[in-house]
Amino acid sequence: MWSASAAGKAILLGEHAVVYGRPAIAVPVSGVRAQVRVTPLAPGEGVRIVAEDLGCTFGLESDEPDERALPLQATVRNALDYFGCHAEGLALRIAIRSAIPVARGMGSGTAVATAIVRALAAFAGCDIAPQALSDLVYRTEVLLHGTPSGVDNTVVAFEQPVYFRRGVELAPQRVGAALSLLIADTGVPSRTRDSVAQVHQGWQSDPARYERLFGAIGALVEAARDAIAQGDIATLGELMSGNQRLLVELGVSSPELDRLVSAATAAGALGAKLSGGGQGGCMIALVTEATRASVQASLSASGAQAVYATVVC
Ligand code: PMV
């Protein structure tokens, strides 16, 4: 048996603007993971992809009617090609299980794809460097999201805080003091593809306004990069809340997200914002040891379906 896992992720600042060449800062959520186990099958049984959480099994056939199979099949095919294995002669069961909520901006599809590639690397007896892993998973991201910036596959493949800018060599994000985060799920599924398309429509109809908003978000990200490196979490909190105001102007927040952001701030969070594509999905709050419990209770009382705590070092 060969197994591997991959972490969920949260975007601290910069989502959407990152698609338009501005920087973003993202962190892994290492305690919430996707797991993949690869086991041999009897010869002739082919490759079976078992999505345990969905209760579905898919082959590698291109006529599979269930559209959820496509990114999984593509990831397996791309990984097997990359490792020089011929899918046709193989008999393998690839079992997937994930604790990351689906369609909530926590990188569930990215983590599943990353864990598949890692598990198939183990099966093939190959090492894969984080950048090559990220590049391979980017191909799945294109199927999932259309025009991904690449931030999700990067932070999940490297599993460390990243300052990411499209087309620019990756810079790890220095963390001067541990960041204590709460990630709250609105329970409302949202497709990144849809929110990215909506922002794109807005940008097409009023490019000057959208470029101004993207520029303002980019400036907050630059300031946050320094604040995180210096361990200045009070400033980071203000920058995150400023980013949320700009995301509201971009039209990607939602009543549920606004409610959780207000609840976190009122309960003492240093900053709070949506994280990921928005229009549902998750929000993040920056807390301290002293405020974590009260913010968590307030998020749950305000309708959060789940609250995940993580510390980024
Ligand atoms: O996949 P999500 O929902 O975490 O969103 C990714 C962040 C976006 O900036 C909205 C899209 C992208 O490709 O960077």
Tab-separated table of N, CA and C in Angstrom, residues 79-223:
chain	number	residue	atom	x	y	z
A	79	ALA	N	-0.411	12.208	-13.689
A	79	ALA	CA	0.628	11.747	-12.756
A	79	ALA	C	1.279	10.468	-13.296
A	80	LEU	N	0.461	9.528	-13.778
A	80	LEU	CA	1.040	8.275	-14.291
A	80	LEU	C	1.958	8.563	-15.478
A	81	ASP	N	1.538	9.479	-16.367
A	81	ASP	CA	2.403	9.867	-17.500
A	81	ASP	C	3.710	10.451	-16.981
A	82	TYR	N	3.573	11.357	-16.007
A	82	TYR	CA	4.764	12.050	-15.482
A	82	TYR	C	5.759	11.049	-14.901
A	83	PHE	N	5.233	10.014	-14.240
A	83	PHE	CA	6.126	9.039	-13.599
A	83	PHE	C	6.502	7.891	-14.549
A	84	GLY	N	6.072	8.004	-15.815
A	84	GLY	CA	6.467	7.018	-16.822
A	84	GLY	C	5.748	5.687	-16.683
A	85	CYS	N	4.541	5.680	-16.094
A	85	CYS	CA	3.763	4.432	-15.963
A	85	CYS	C	2.663	4.425	-17.028
A	86	HIS	N	2.371	3.266	-17.573
A	86	HIS	CA	1.302	3.174	-18.569
A	86	HIS	C	0.025	2.733	-17.883
A	87	ALA	N	-0.974	3.596	-17.883
A	87	ALA	CA	-2.225	3.311	-17.179
A	87	ALA	C	-2.840	2.006	-17.666
A	88	GLU	N	-2.693	1.708	-18.958
A	88	GLU	CA	-3.388	0.563	-19.566
A	88	GLU	C	-3.017	-0.759	-18.901
A	89	GLY	N	-1.747	-0.918	-18.533
A	89	GLY	CA	-1.333	-2.205	-17.963
A	89	GLY	C	-1.521	-2.307	-16.452
A	90	LEU	N	-2.035	-1.259	-15.819
A	90	LEU	CA	-2.053	-1.235	-14.343
A	90	LEU	C	-3.345	-1.785	-13.762
A	91	ALA	N	-3.254	-2.321	-12.548
A	91	ALA	CA	-4.442	-2.745	-11.788
A	91	ALA	C	-4.290	-2.155	-10.390
A	92	LEU	N	-4.959	-1.025	-10.169
A	92	LEU	CA	-4.750	-0.266	-8.927
A	92	LEU	C	-6.063	0.271	-8.399
A	93	ARG	N	-6.167	0.298	-7.083
A	93	ARG	CA	-7.286	0.980	-6.431
A	93	ARG	C	-6.719	2.250	-5.802
A	94	ILE	N	-7.302	3.387	-6.171
A	94	ILE	CA	-6.832	4.675	-5.636
A	94	ILE	C	-7.979	5.225	-4.786
A	95	ALA	N	-7.841	5.120	-3.472
A	95	ALA	CA	-8.946	5.500	-2.578
A	95	ALA	C	-8.695	6.887	-2.001
A	96	ILE	N	-9.728	7.731	-2.097
A	96	ILE	CA	-9.606	9.137	-1.676
A	96	ILE	C	-10.579	9.404	-0.531
A	97	ARG	N	-10.080	10.094	0.471
A	97	ARG	CA	-10.923	10.504	1.592
A	97	ARG	C	-10.463	11.900	1.975
A	98	SER	N	-11.372	12.800	2.286
A	98	SER	CA	-10.934	14.164	2.609
A	98	SER	C	-11.744	14.755	3.742
A	99	ALA	N	-11.036	15.428	4.669
A	99	ALA	CA	-11.708	16.134	5.767
A	99	ALA	C	-11.925	17.607	5.412
A	100	ILE	N	-11.524	17.992	4.210
A	100	ILE	CA	-11.633	19.405	3.808
A	100	ILE	C	-13.009	19.621	3.181
A	101	PRO	N	-13.792	20.570	3.684
A	101	PRO	CA	-15.124	20.750	3.094
A	101	PRO	C	-15.024	21.157	1.624
A	102	VAL	N	-15.949	20.620	0.828
A	102	VAL	CA	-15.898	20.825	-0.631
A	102	VAL	C	-16.540	22.171	-0.993
A	103	ALA	N	-15.935	22.866	-1.942
A	103	ALA	CA	-16.476	24.128	-2.472
A	103	ALA	C	-16.642	25.193	-1.399
A	104	ARG	N	-15.640	25.305	-0.528
A	104	ARG	CA	-15.695	26.316	0.541
A	104	ARG	C	-14.450	27.202	0.548
A	105	GLY	N	-13.643	27.167	-0.517
A	105	GLY	CA	-12.446	28.012	-0.543
A	105	GLY	C	-11.311	27.500	0.307
A	106	MET	N	-11.387	26.235	0.746
A	106	MET	CA	-10.291	25.672	1.551
A	106	MET	C	-9.389	24.744	0.736
A	107	GLY	N	-9.568	24.760	-0.568
A	107	GLY	CA	-8.638	24.039	-1.434
A	107	GLY	C	-8.852	22.537	-1.454
A	108	SER	N	-10.109	22.101	-1.313
A	108	SER	CA	-10.353	20.657	-1.254
A	108	SER	C	-9.922	19.933	-2.538
A	109	GLY	N	-10.318	20.463	-3.703
A	109	GLY	CA	-9.942	19.819	-4.967
A	109	GLY	C	-8.432	19.816	-5.169
A	110	THR	N	-7.790	20.900	-4.766
A	110	THR	CA	-6.333	21.002	-4.905
A	110	THR	C	-5.645	19.979	-4.017
A	111	ALA	N	-6.128	19.841	-2.790
A	111	ALA	CA	-5.497	18.905	-1.856
A	111	ALA	C	-5.689	17.466	-2.323
A	112	VAL	N	-6.881	17.159	-2.840
A	112	VAL	CA	-7.119	15.801	-3.351
A	112	VAL	C	-6.144	15.509	-4.493
A	113	ALA	N	-6.020	16.440	-5.427
A	113	ALA	CA	-5.116	16.225	-6.574
A	113	ALA	C	-3.670	16.083	-6.097
A	114	THR	N	-3.278	16.907	-5.135
A	114	THR	CA	-1.895	16.853	-4.629
A	114	THR	C	-1.622	15.519	-3.942
A	115	ALA	N	-2.590	15.062	-3.155
A	115	ALA	CA	-2.411	13.777	-2.463
A	115	ALA	C	-2.370	12.620	-3.464
A	116	ILE	N	-3.166	12.712	-4.534
A	116	ILE	CA	-3.133	11.657	-5.573
A	116	ILE	C	-1.737	11.598	-6.195
A	117	VAL	N	-1.200	12.754	-6.569
A	117	VAL	CA	0.123	12.764	-7.223
A	117	VAL	C	1.183	12.233	-6.255
A	118	ARG	N	1.119	12.663	-4.992
A	118	ARG	CA	2.111	12.175	-4.021
A	118	ARG	C	2.010	10.657	-3.838
A	119	ALA	N	0.788	10.136	-3.759
A	119	ALA	CA	0.627	8.694	-3.547
A	119	ALA	C	1.105	7.914	-4.768
A	120	LEU	N	0.835	8.458	-5.977
A	120	LEU	CA	1.296	7.763	-7.185
A	120	LEU	C	2.813	7.882	-7.335
A	121	ALA	N	3.403	8.961	-6.829
A	121	ALA	CA	4.871	9.068	-6.818
A	121	ALA	C	5.449	7.957	-5.944
A	122	ALA	N	4.831	7.733	-4.793
A	122	ALA	CA	5.301	6.666	-3.896
A	122	ALA	C	5.159	5.310	-4.584
A	123	PHE	N	4.000	5.099	-5.241
A	123	PHE	CA	3.777	3.842	-5.973
A	123	PHE	C	4.851	3.644	-7.046
A	124	ALA	N	5.176	4.721	-7.772
A	124	ALA	CA	6.148	4.624	-8.877
A	124	ALA	C	7.587	4.624	-8.378
A	125	GLY	N	7.770	4.857	-7.078
A	125	GLY	CA	9.127	4.897	-6.519
A	125	GLY	C	9.887	6.142	-6.958
A	126	CYS	N	9.162	7.234	-7.184
A	126	CYS	CA	9.798	8.477	-7.653
A	126	CYS	C	9.659	9.560	-6.589
A	127	ASP	N	10.623	10.469	-6.585
A	127	ASP	CA	10.482	11.692	-5.792
A	127	ASP	C	9.914	12.766	-6.707
A	128	ILE	N	9.128	13.655	-6.154
A	128	ILE	CA	8.698	14.798	-6.963
A	128	ILE	C	8.910	16.058	-6.127
A	129	ALA	N	9.630	17.002	-6.697
A	129	ALA	CA	9.926	18.254	-5.977
A	129	ALA	C	8.653	19.092	-5.884
A	130	PRO	N	8.544	19.937	-4.861
A	130	PRO	CA	7.304	20.708	-4.675
A	130	PRO	C	6.909	21.533	-5.905
A	131	GLN	N	7.873	22.141	-6.598
A	131	GLN	CA	7.481	22.976	-7.747
A	131	GLN	C	6.917	22.115	-8.881
A	132	ALA	N	7.524	20.937	-9.107
A	132	ALA	CA	7.006	20.044	-10.163
A	132	ALA	C	5.620	19.527	-9.767
A	133	LEU	N	5.440	19.231	-8.492
A	133	LEU	CA	4.134	18.792	-7.988
A	133	LEU	C	3.095	19.894	-8.207
A	134	SER	N	3.475	21.115	-7.847
A	134	SER	CA	2.573	22.258	-8.015
A	134	SER	C	2.197	22.432	-9.493
A	135	ASP	N	3.176	22.317	-10.380
A	135	ASP	CA	2.905	22.487	-11.819
A	135	ASP	C	1.954	21.404	-12.342
A	136	LEU	N	2.140	20.184	-11.851
A	136	LEU	CA	1.277	19.082	-12.293
A	136	LEU	C	-0.166	19.307	-11.801
A	137	VAL	N	-0.293	19.727	-10.540
A	137	VAL	CA	-1.631	19.942	-9.971
A	137	VAL	C	-2.292	21.167	-10.612
A	138	TYR	N	-1.495	22.117	-11.074
A	138	TYR	CA	-2.064	23.290	-11.764
A	138	TYR	C	-2.926	22.846	-12.950
A	139	ARG	N	-2.510	21.755	-13.596
A	139	ARG	CA	-3.276	21.272	-14.752
A	139	ARG	C	-4.668	20.806	-14.323
A	140	THR	N	-4.759	20.252	-13.112
A	140	THR	CA	-6.083	19.888	-12.583
A	140	THR	C	-6.863	21.150	-12.221
A	141	GLU	N	-6.154	22.148	-11.672
A	141	GLU	CA	-6.804	23.407	-11.299
A	141	GLU	C	-7.472	24.066	-12.508
A	142	VAL	N	-6.825	23.954	-13.659
A	142	VAL	CA	-7.394	24.550	-14.868
A	142	VAL	C	-8.741	23.883	-15.181
A	143	LEU	N	-8.803	22.571	-15.002
A	143	LEU	CA	-10.066	21.858	-15.237
A	143	LEU	C	-11.119	22.273	-14.213
A	144	LEU	N	-10.690	22.477	-12.965
A	144	LEU	CA	-11.640	22.794	-11.905
A	144	LEU	C	-12.129	24.238	-11.987
A	145	HIS	N	-11.195	25.168	-12.275
A	145	HIS	CA	-11.520	26.587	-12.106
A	145	HIS	C	-11.455	27.413	-13.381
A	146	GLY	N	-10.921	26.892	-14.448
A	146	GLY	CA	-10.842	27.669	-15.684
A	146	GLY	C	-9.564	28.471	-15.794
A	147	THR	N	-9.455	29.562	-14.997
A	147	THR	CA	-8.275	30.439	-15.124
A	147	THR	C	-7.626	30.654	-13.752
A	148	PRO	N	-7.114	29.579	-13.140
A	148	PRO	CA	-6.566	29.737	-11.785
A	148	PRO	C	-5.283	30.562	-11.787
A	149	SER	N	-5.077	31.294	-10.694
A	149	SER	CA	-3.838	32.074	-10.587
A	149	SER	C	-2.645	31.175	-10.314
A	150	GLY	N	-2.889	30.018	-9.668
A	150	GLY	CA	-1.797	29.126	-9.266
A	150	GLY	C	-1.468	29.215	-7.787
A	151	VAL	N	-2.160	30.090	-7.056
A	151	VAL	CA	-1.827	30.229	-5.630
A	151	VAL	C	-2.202	28.970	-4.847
A	152	ASP	N	-3.333	28.347	-5.178
A	152	ASP	CA	-3.787	27.181	-4.405
A	152	ASP	C	-2.813	26.011	-4.533
A	153	ASN	N	-2.468	25.644	-5.788
A	153	ASN	CA	-1.561	24.500	-5.959
A	153	ASN	C	-0.192	24.786	-5.358
A	154	THR	N	0.221	26.055	-5.374
A	154	THR	CA	1.530	26.402	-4.823
A	154	THR	C	1.546	26.210	-3.308
A	155	VAL	N	0.584	26.787	-2.602
A	155	VAL	CA	0.629	26.705	-1.132
A	155	VAL	C	0.417	25.271	-0.657
A	156	VAL	N	-0.401	24.512	-1.385
A	156	VAL	CA	-0.646	23.125	-0.963
A	156	VAL	C	0.579	22.248	-1.255
A	157	ALA	N	1.204	22.444	-2.409
A	157	ALA	CA	2.378	21.617	-2.751
A	157	ALA	C	3.560	21.917	-1.822
A	158	PHE	N	3.778	23.194	-1.497
A	158	PHE	CA	4.916	23.551	-0.642
A	158	PHE	C	4.576	23.388	0.847
A	159	GLU	N	3.310	23.406	1.152
A	159	GLU	CA	2.793	23.324	2.533
A	159	GLU	C	3.562	24.245	3.479
A	160	GLN	N	3.665	25.474	3.075
A	160	GLN	CA	4.255	26.510	3.934
A	160	GLN	C	3.638	27.844	3.523
A	161	PRO	N	3.695	28.849	4.401
A	161	PRO	CA	3.130	30.146	4.015
A	161	PRO	C	3.854	30.695	2.789
A	162	VAL	N	3.095	31.215	1.828
A	162	VAL	CA	3.723	31.725	0.608
A	162	VAL	C	3.226	33.131	0.289
A	163	TYR	N	4.151	33.910	-0.236
A	163	TYR	CA	3.822	35.180	-0.885
A	163	TYR	C	3.880	34.838	-2.367
A	164	PHE	N	2.733	34.879	-3.012
A	164	PHE	CA	2.631	34.357	-4.385
A	164	PHE	C	2.276	35.470	-5.351
A	165	ARG	N	2.965	35.487	-6.454
A	165	ARG	CA	2.597	36.385	-7.542
A	165	ARG	C	2.744	35.625	-8.845
A	166	ARG	N	1.706	35.669	-9.634
A	166	ARG	CA	1.675	34.916	-10.885
A	166	ARG	C	2.891	35.224	-11.750
A	167	GLY	N	3.562	34.189	-12.247
A	167	GLY	CA	4.663	34.390	-13.180
A	167	GLY	C	5.958	34.857	-12.537
A	168	VAL	N	5.959	35.007	-11.208
A	168	VAL	CA	7.162	35.472	-10.518
A	168	VAL	C	7.647	34.335	-9.632
A	169	GLU	N	8.962	34.188	-9.515
A	169	GLU	CA	9.483	33.067	-8.726
A	169	GLU	C	8.950	33.134	-7.297
A	170	LEU	N	8.599	31.969	-6.778
A	170	LEU	CA	7.928	31.900	-5.476
A	170	LEU	C	8.818	32.423	-4.356
A	171	ALA	N	8.205	33.217	-3.462
A	171	ALA	CA	8.939	33.674	-2.277
A	171	ALA	C	8.249	33.098	-1.048
A	172	PRO	N	8.972	32.333	-0.208
A	172	PRO	CA	8.341	31.890	1.032
A	172	PRO	C	8.018	33.115	1.877
A	173	GLN	N	6.953	33.042	2.637
A	173	GLN	CA	6.571	34.159	3.500
A	173	GLN	C	7.210	33.957	4.870
A	174	ARG	N	8.077	34.884	5.300
A	174	ARG	CA	8.655	34.790	6.644
A	174	ARG	C	7.583	35.119	7.667
A	175	VAL	N	7.548	34.350	8.741
A	175	VAL	CA	6.525	34.563	9.780
A	175	VAL	C	7.247	34.909	11.085
A	176	GLY	N	7.163	36.177	11.498
A	176	GLY	CA	7.904	36.652	12.666
A	176	GLY	C	7.286	36.232	13.981
A	177	ALA	N	5.979	36.056	14.005
A	177	ALA	CA	5.281	35.575	15.217
A	177	ALA	C	4.137	34.681	14.753
A	178	ALA	N	3.882	33.617	15.509
A	178	ALA	CA	2.856	32.646	15.098
A	178	ALA	C	1.512	33.350	14.879
A	179	LEU	N	0.816	32.915	13.837
A	179	LEU	CA	-0.511	33.474	13.521
A	179	LEU	C	-1.567	32.472	13.938
A	180	SER	N	-2.436	32.902	14.813
A	180	SER	CA	-3.514	32.030	15.271
A	180	SER	C	-4.775	32.382	14.484
A	181	LEU	N	-5.280	31.416	13.730
A	181	LEU	CA	-6.404	31.682	12.826
A	181	LEU	C	-7.588	30.793	13.151
A	182	LEU	N	-8.769	31.346	12.976
A	182	LEU	CA	-9.990	30.532	12.981
A	182	LEU	C	-10.576	30.614	11.580
A	183	ILE	N	-10.968	29.479	11.060
A	183	ILE	CA	-11.574	29.428	9.726
A	183	ILE	C	-12.993	28.926	9.915
A	184	ALA	N	-13.958	29.751	9.529
A	184	ALA	CA	-15.361	29.386	9.765
A	184	ALA	C	-16.065	29.159	8.440
A	185	ASP	N	-16.817	28.082	8.392
A	185	ASP	CA	-17.525	27.674	7.175
A	185	ASP	C	-18.960	28.205	7.241
A	186	THR	N	-19.355	28.997	6.234
A	186	THR	CA	-20.744	29.488	6.188
A	186	THR	C	-21.728	28.349	5.933
A	187	GLY	N	-21.223	27.229	5.401
A	187	GLY	CA	-22.113	26.135	5.014
A	187	GLY	C	-22.689	26.337	3.624
A	188	VAL	N	-22.385	27.467	2.993
A	188	VAL	CA	-22.918	27.754	1.655
A	188	VAL	C	-21.854	27.377	0.628
A	189	PRO	N	-22.136	26.382	-0.221
A	189	PRO	CA	-21.137	26.027	-1.232
A	189	PRO	C	-20.989	27.150	-2.255
A	190	SER	N	-19.790	27.345	-2.749
A	190	SER	CA	-19.618	28.356	-3.792
A	190	SER	C	-18.530	27.869	-4.744
A	191	ARG	N	-18.782	28.066	-6.017
A	191	ARG	CA	-17.811	27.601	-7.013
A	191	ARG	C	-16.884	28.753	-7.361
A	192	THR	N	-15.589	28.524	-7.180
A	192	THR	CA	-14.593	29.551	-7.487
A	192	THR	C	-14.750	30.031	-8.926
A	193	ARG	N	-15.023	29.071	-9.798
A	193	ARG	CA	-15.187	29.390	-11.220
A	193	ARG	C	-16.244	30.492	-11.406
A	194	ASP	N	-17.344	30.424	-10.632
A	194	ASP	CA	-18.432	31.402	-10.792
A	194	ASP	C	-18.040	32.781	-10.270
A	195	SER	N	-17.403	32.824	-9.082
A	195	SER	CA	-17.052	34.150	-8.541
A	195	SER	C	-15.944	34.788	-9.386
A	196	VAL	N	-15.016	33.969	-9.878
A	196	VAL	CA	-13.954	34.506	-10.740
A	196	VAL	C	-14.579	35.058	-12.037
A	197	ALA	N	-15.593	34.339	-12.568
A	197	ALA	CA	-16.251	34.790	-13.802
A	197	ALA	C	-17.006	36.097	-13.559
A	198	GLN	N	-17.634	36.222	-12.393
A	198	GLN	CA	-18.380	37.448	-12.092
A	198	GLN	C	-17.434	38.654	-11.998
A	199	VAL	N	-16.297	38.437	-11.320
A	199	VAL	CA	-15.314	39.525	-11.217
A	199	VAL	C	-14.793	39.874	-12.615
A	200	HIS	N	-14.615	38.869	-13.429
A	200	HIS	CA	-14.103	39.123	-14.782
A	200	HIS	C	-15.088	39.967	-15.589
A	201	GLN	N	-16.378	39.658	-15.426
A	201	GLN	CA	-17.406	40.455	-16.127
A	201	GLN	C	-17.353	41.905	-15.681
A	202	GLY	N	-17.237	42.098	-14.362
A	202	GLY	CA	-17.150	43.459	-13.817
A	202	GLY	C	-15.936	44.187	-14.366
A	203	TRP	N	-14.836	43.474	-14.402
A	203	TRP	CA	-13.572	44.060	-14.897
A	203	TRP	C	-13.713	44.471	-16.367
A	204	GLN	N	-14.424	43.613	-17.132
A	204	GLN	CA	-14.604	43.937	-18.557
A	204	GLN	C	-15.474	45.177	-18.734
A	205	SER	N	-16.497	45.326	-17.840
A	205	SER	CA	-17.411	46.448	-18.039
A	205	SER	C	-16.856	47.749	-17.450
A	206	ASP	N	-15.981	47.663	-16.454
A	206	ASP	CA	-15.422	48.888	-15.856
A	206	ASP	C	-13.972	48.627	-15.425
A	207	PRO	N	-13.077	48.475	-16.416
A	207	PRO	CA	-11.705	48.084	-16.069
A	207	PRO	C	-11.020	49.058	-15.115
A	208	ALA	N	-11.277	50.346	-15.243
A	208	ALA	CA	-10.566	51.322	-14.389
A	208	ALA	C	-10.922	51.095	-12.920
A	209	ARG	N	-12.228	50.887	-12.652
A	209	ARG	CA	-12.647	50.676	-11.256
A	209	ARG	C	-12.033	49.395	-10.685
A	210	TYR	N	-12.079	48.326	-11.479
A	210	TYR	CA	-11.561	47.048	-10.978
A	210	TYR	C	-10.044	47.088	-10.815
A	211	GLU	N	-9.347	47.734	-11.735
A	211	GLU	CA	-7.892	47.834	-11.596
A	211	GLU	C	-7.534	48.635	-10.337
A	212	ARG	N	-8.348	49.659	-10.048
A	212	ARG	CA	-8.101	50.440	-8.829
A	212	ARG	C	-8.280	49.543	-7.593
A	213	LEU	N	-9.352	48.741	-7.590
A	213	LEU	CA	-9.579	47.839	-6.444
A	213	LEU	C	-8.461	46.798	-6.334
A	214	PHE	N	-8.064	46.224	-7.458
A	214	PHE	CA	-6.978	45.221	-7.431
A	214	PHE	C	-5.683	45.864	-6.933
A	215	GLY	N	-5.433	47.080	-7.383
A	215	GLY	CA	-4.223	47.783	-6.952
A	215	GLY	C	-4.245	48.028	-5.447
A	216	ALA	N	-5.416	48.414	-4.931
A	216	ALA	CA	-5.529	48.677	-3.485
A	216	ALA	C	-5.331	47.378	-2.704
A	217	ILE	N	-5.877	46.277	-3.223
A	217	ILE	CA	-5.671	44.975	-2.546
A	217	ILE	C	-4.190	44.606	-2.579
A	218	GLY	N	-3.558	44.812	-3.731
A	218	GLY	CA	-2.125	44.498	-3.855
A	218	GLY	C	-1.294	45.286	-2.847
A	219	ALA	N	-1.657	46.543	-2.618
A	219	ALA	CA	-0.907	47.368	-1.654
A	219	ALA	C	-1.081	46.815	-0.234
A	220	LEU	N	-2.294	46.347	0.091
A	220	LEU	CA	-2.514	45.748	1.422
A	220	LEU	C	-1.674	44.484	1.579
A	221	VAL	N	-1.589	43.695	0.509
A	221	VAL	CA	-0.799	42.455	0.573
A	221	VAL	C	0.676	42.781	0.829
A	222	GLU	N	1.192	43.786	0.141
A	222	GLU	CA	2.600	44.162	0.351
A	222	GLU	C	2.833	44.578	1.802
A	223	ALA	N	1.906	45.361	2.341
A	223	ALA	CA	2.048	45.800	3.739
A	223	ALA	C	1.934	44.598	4.679
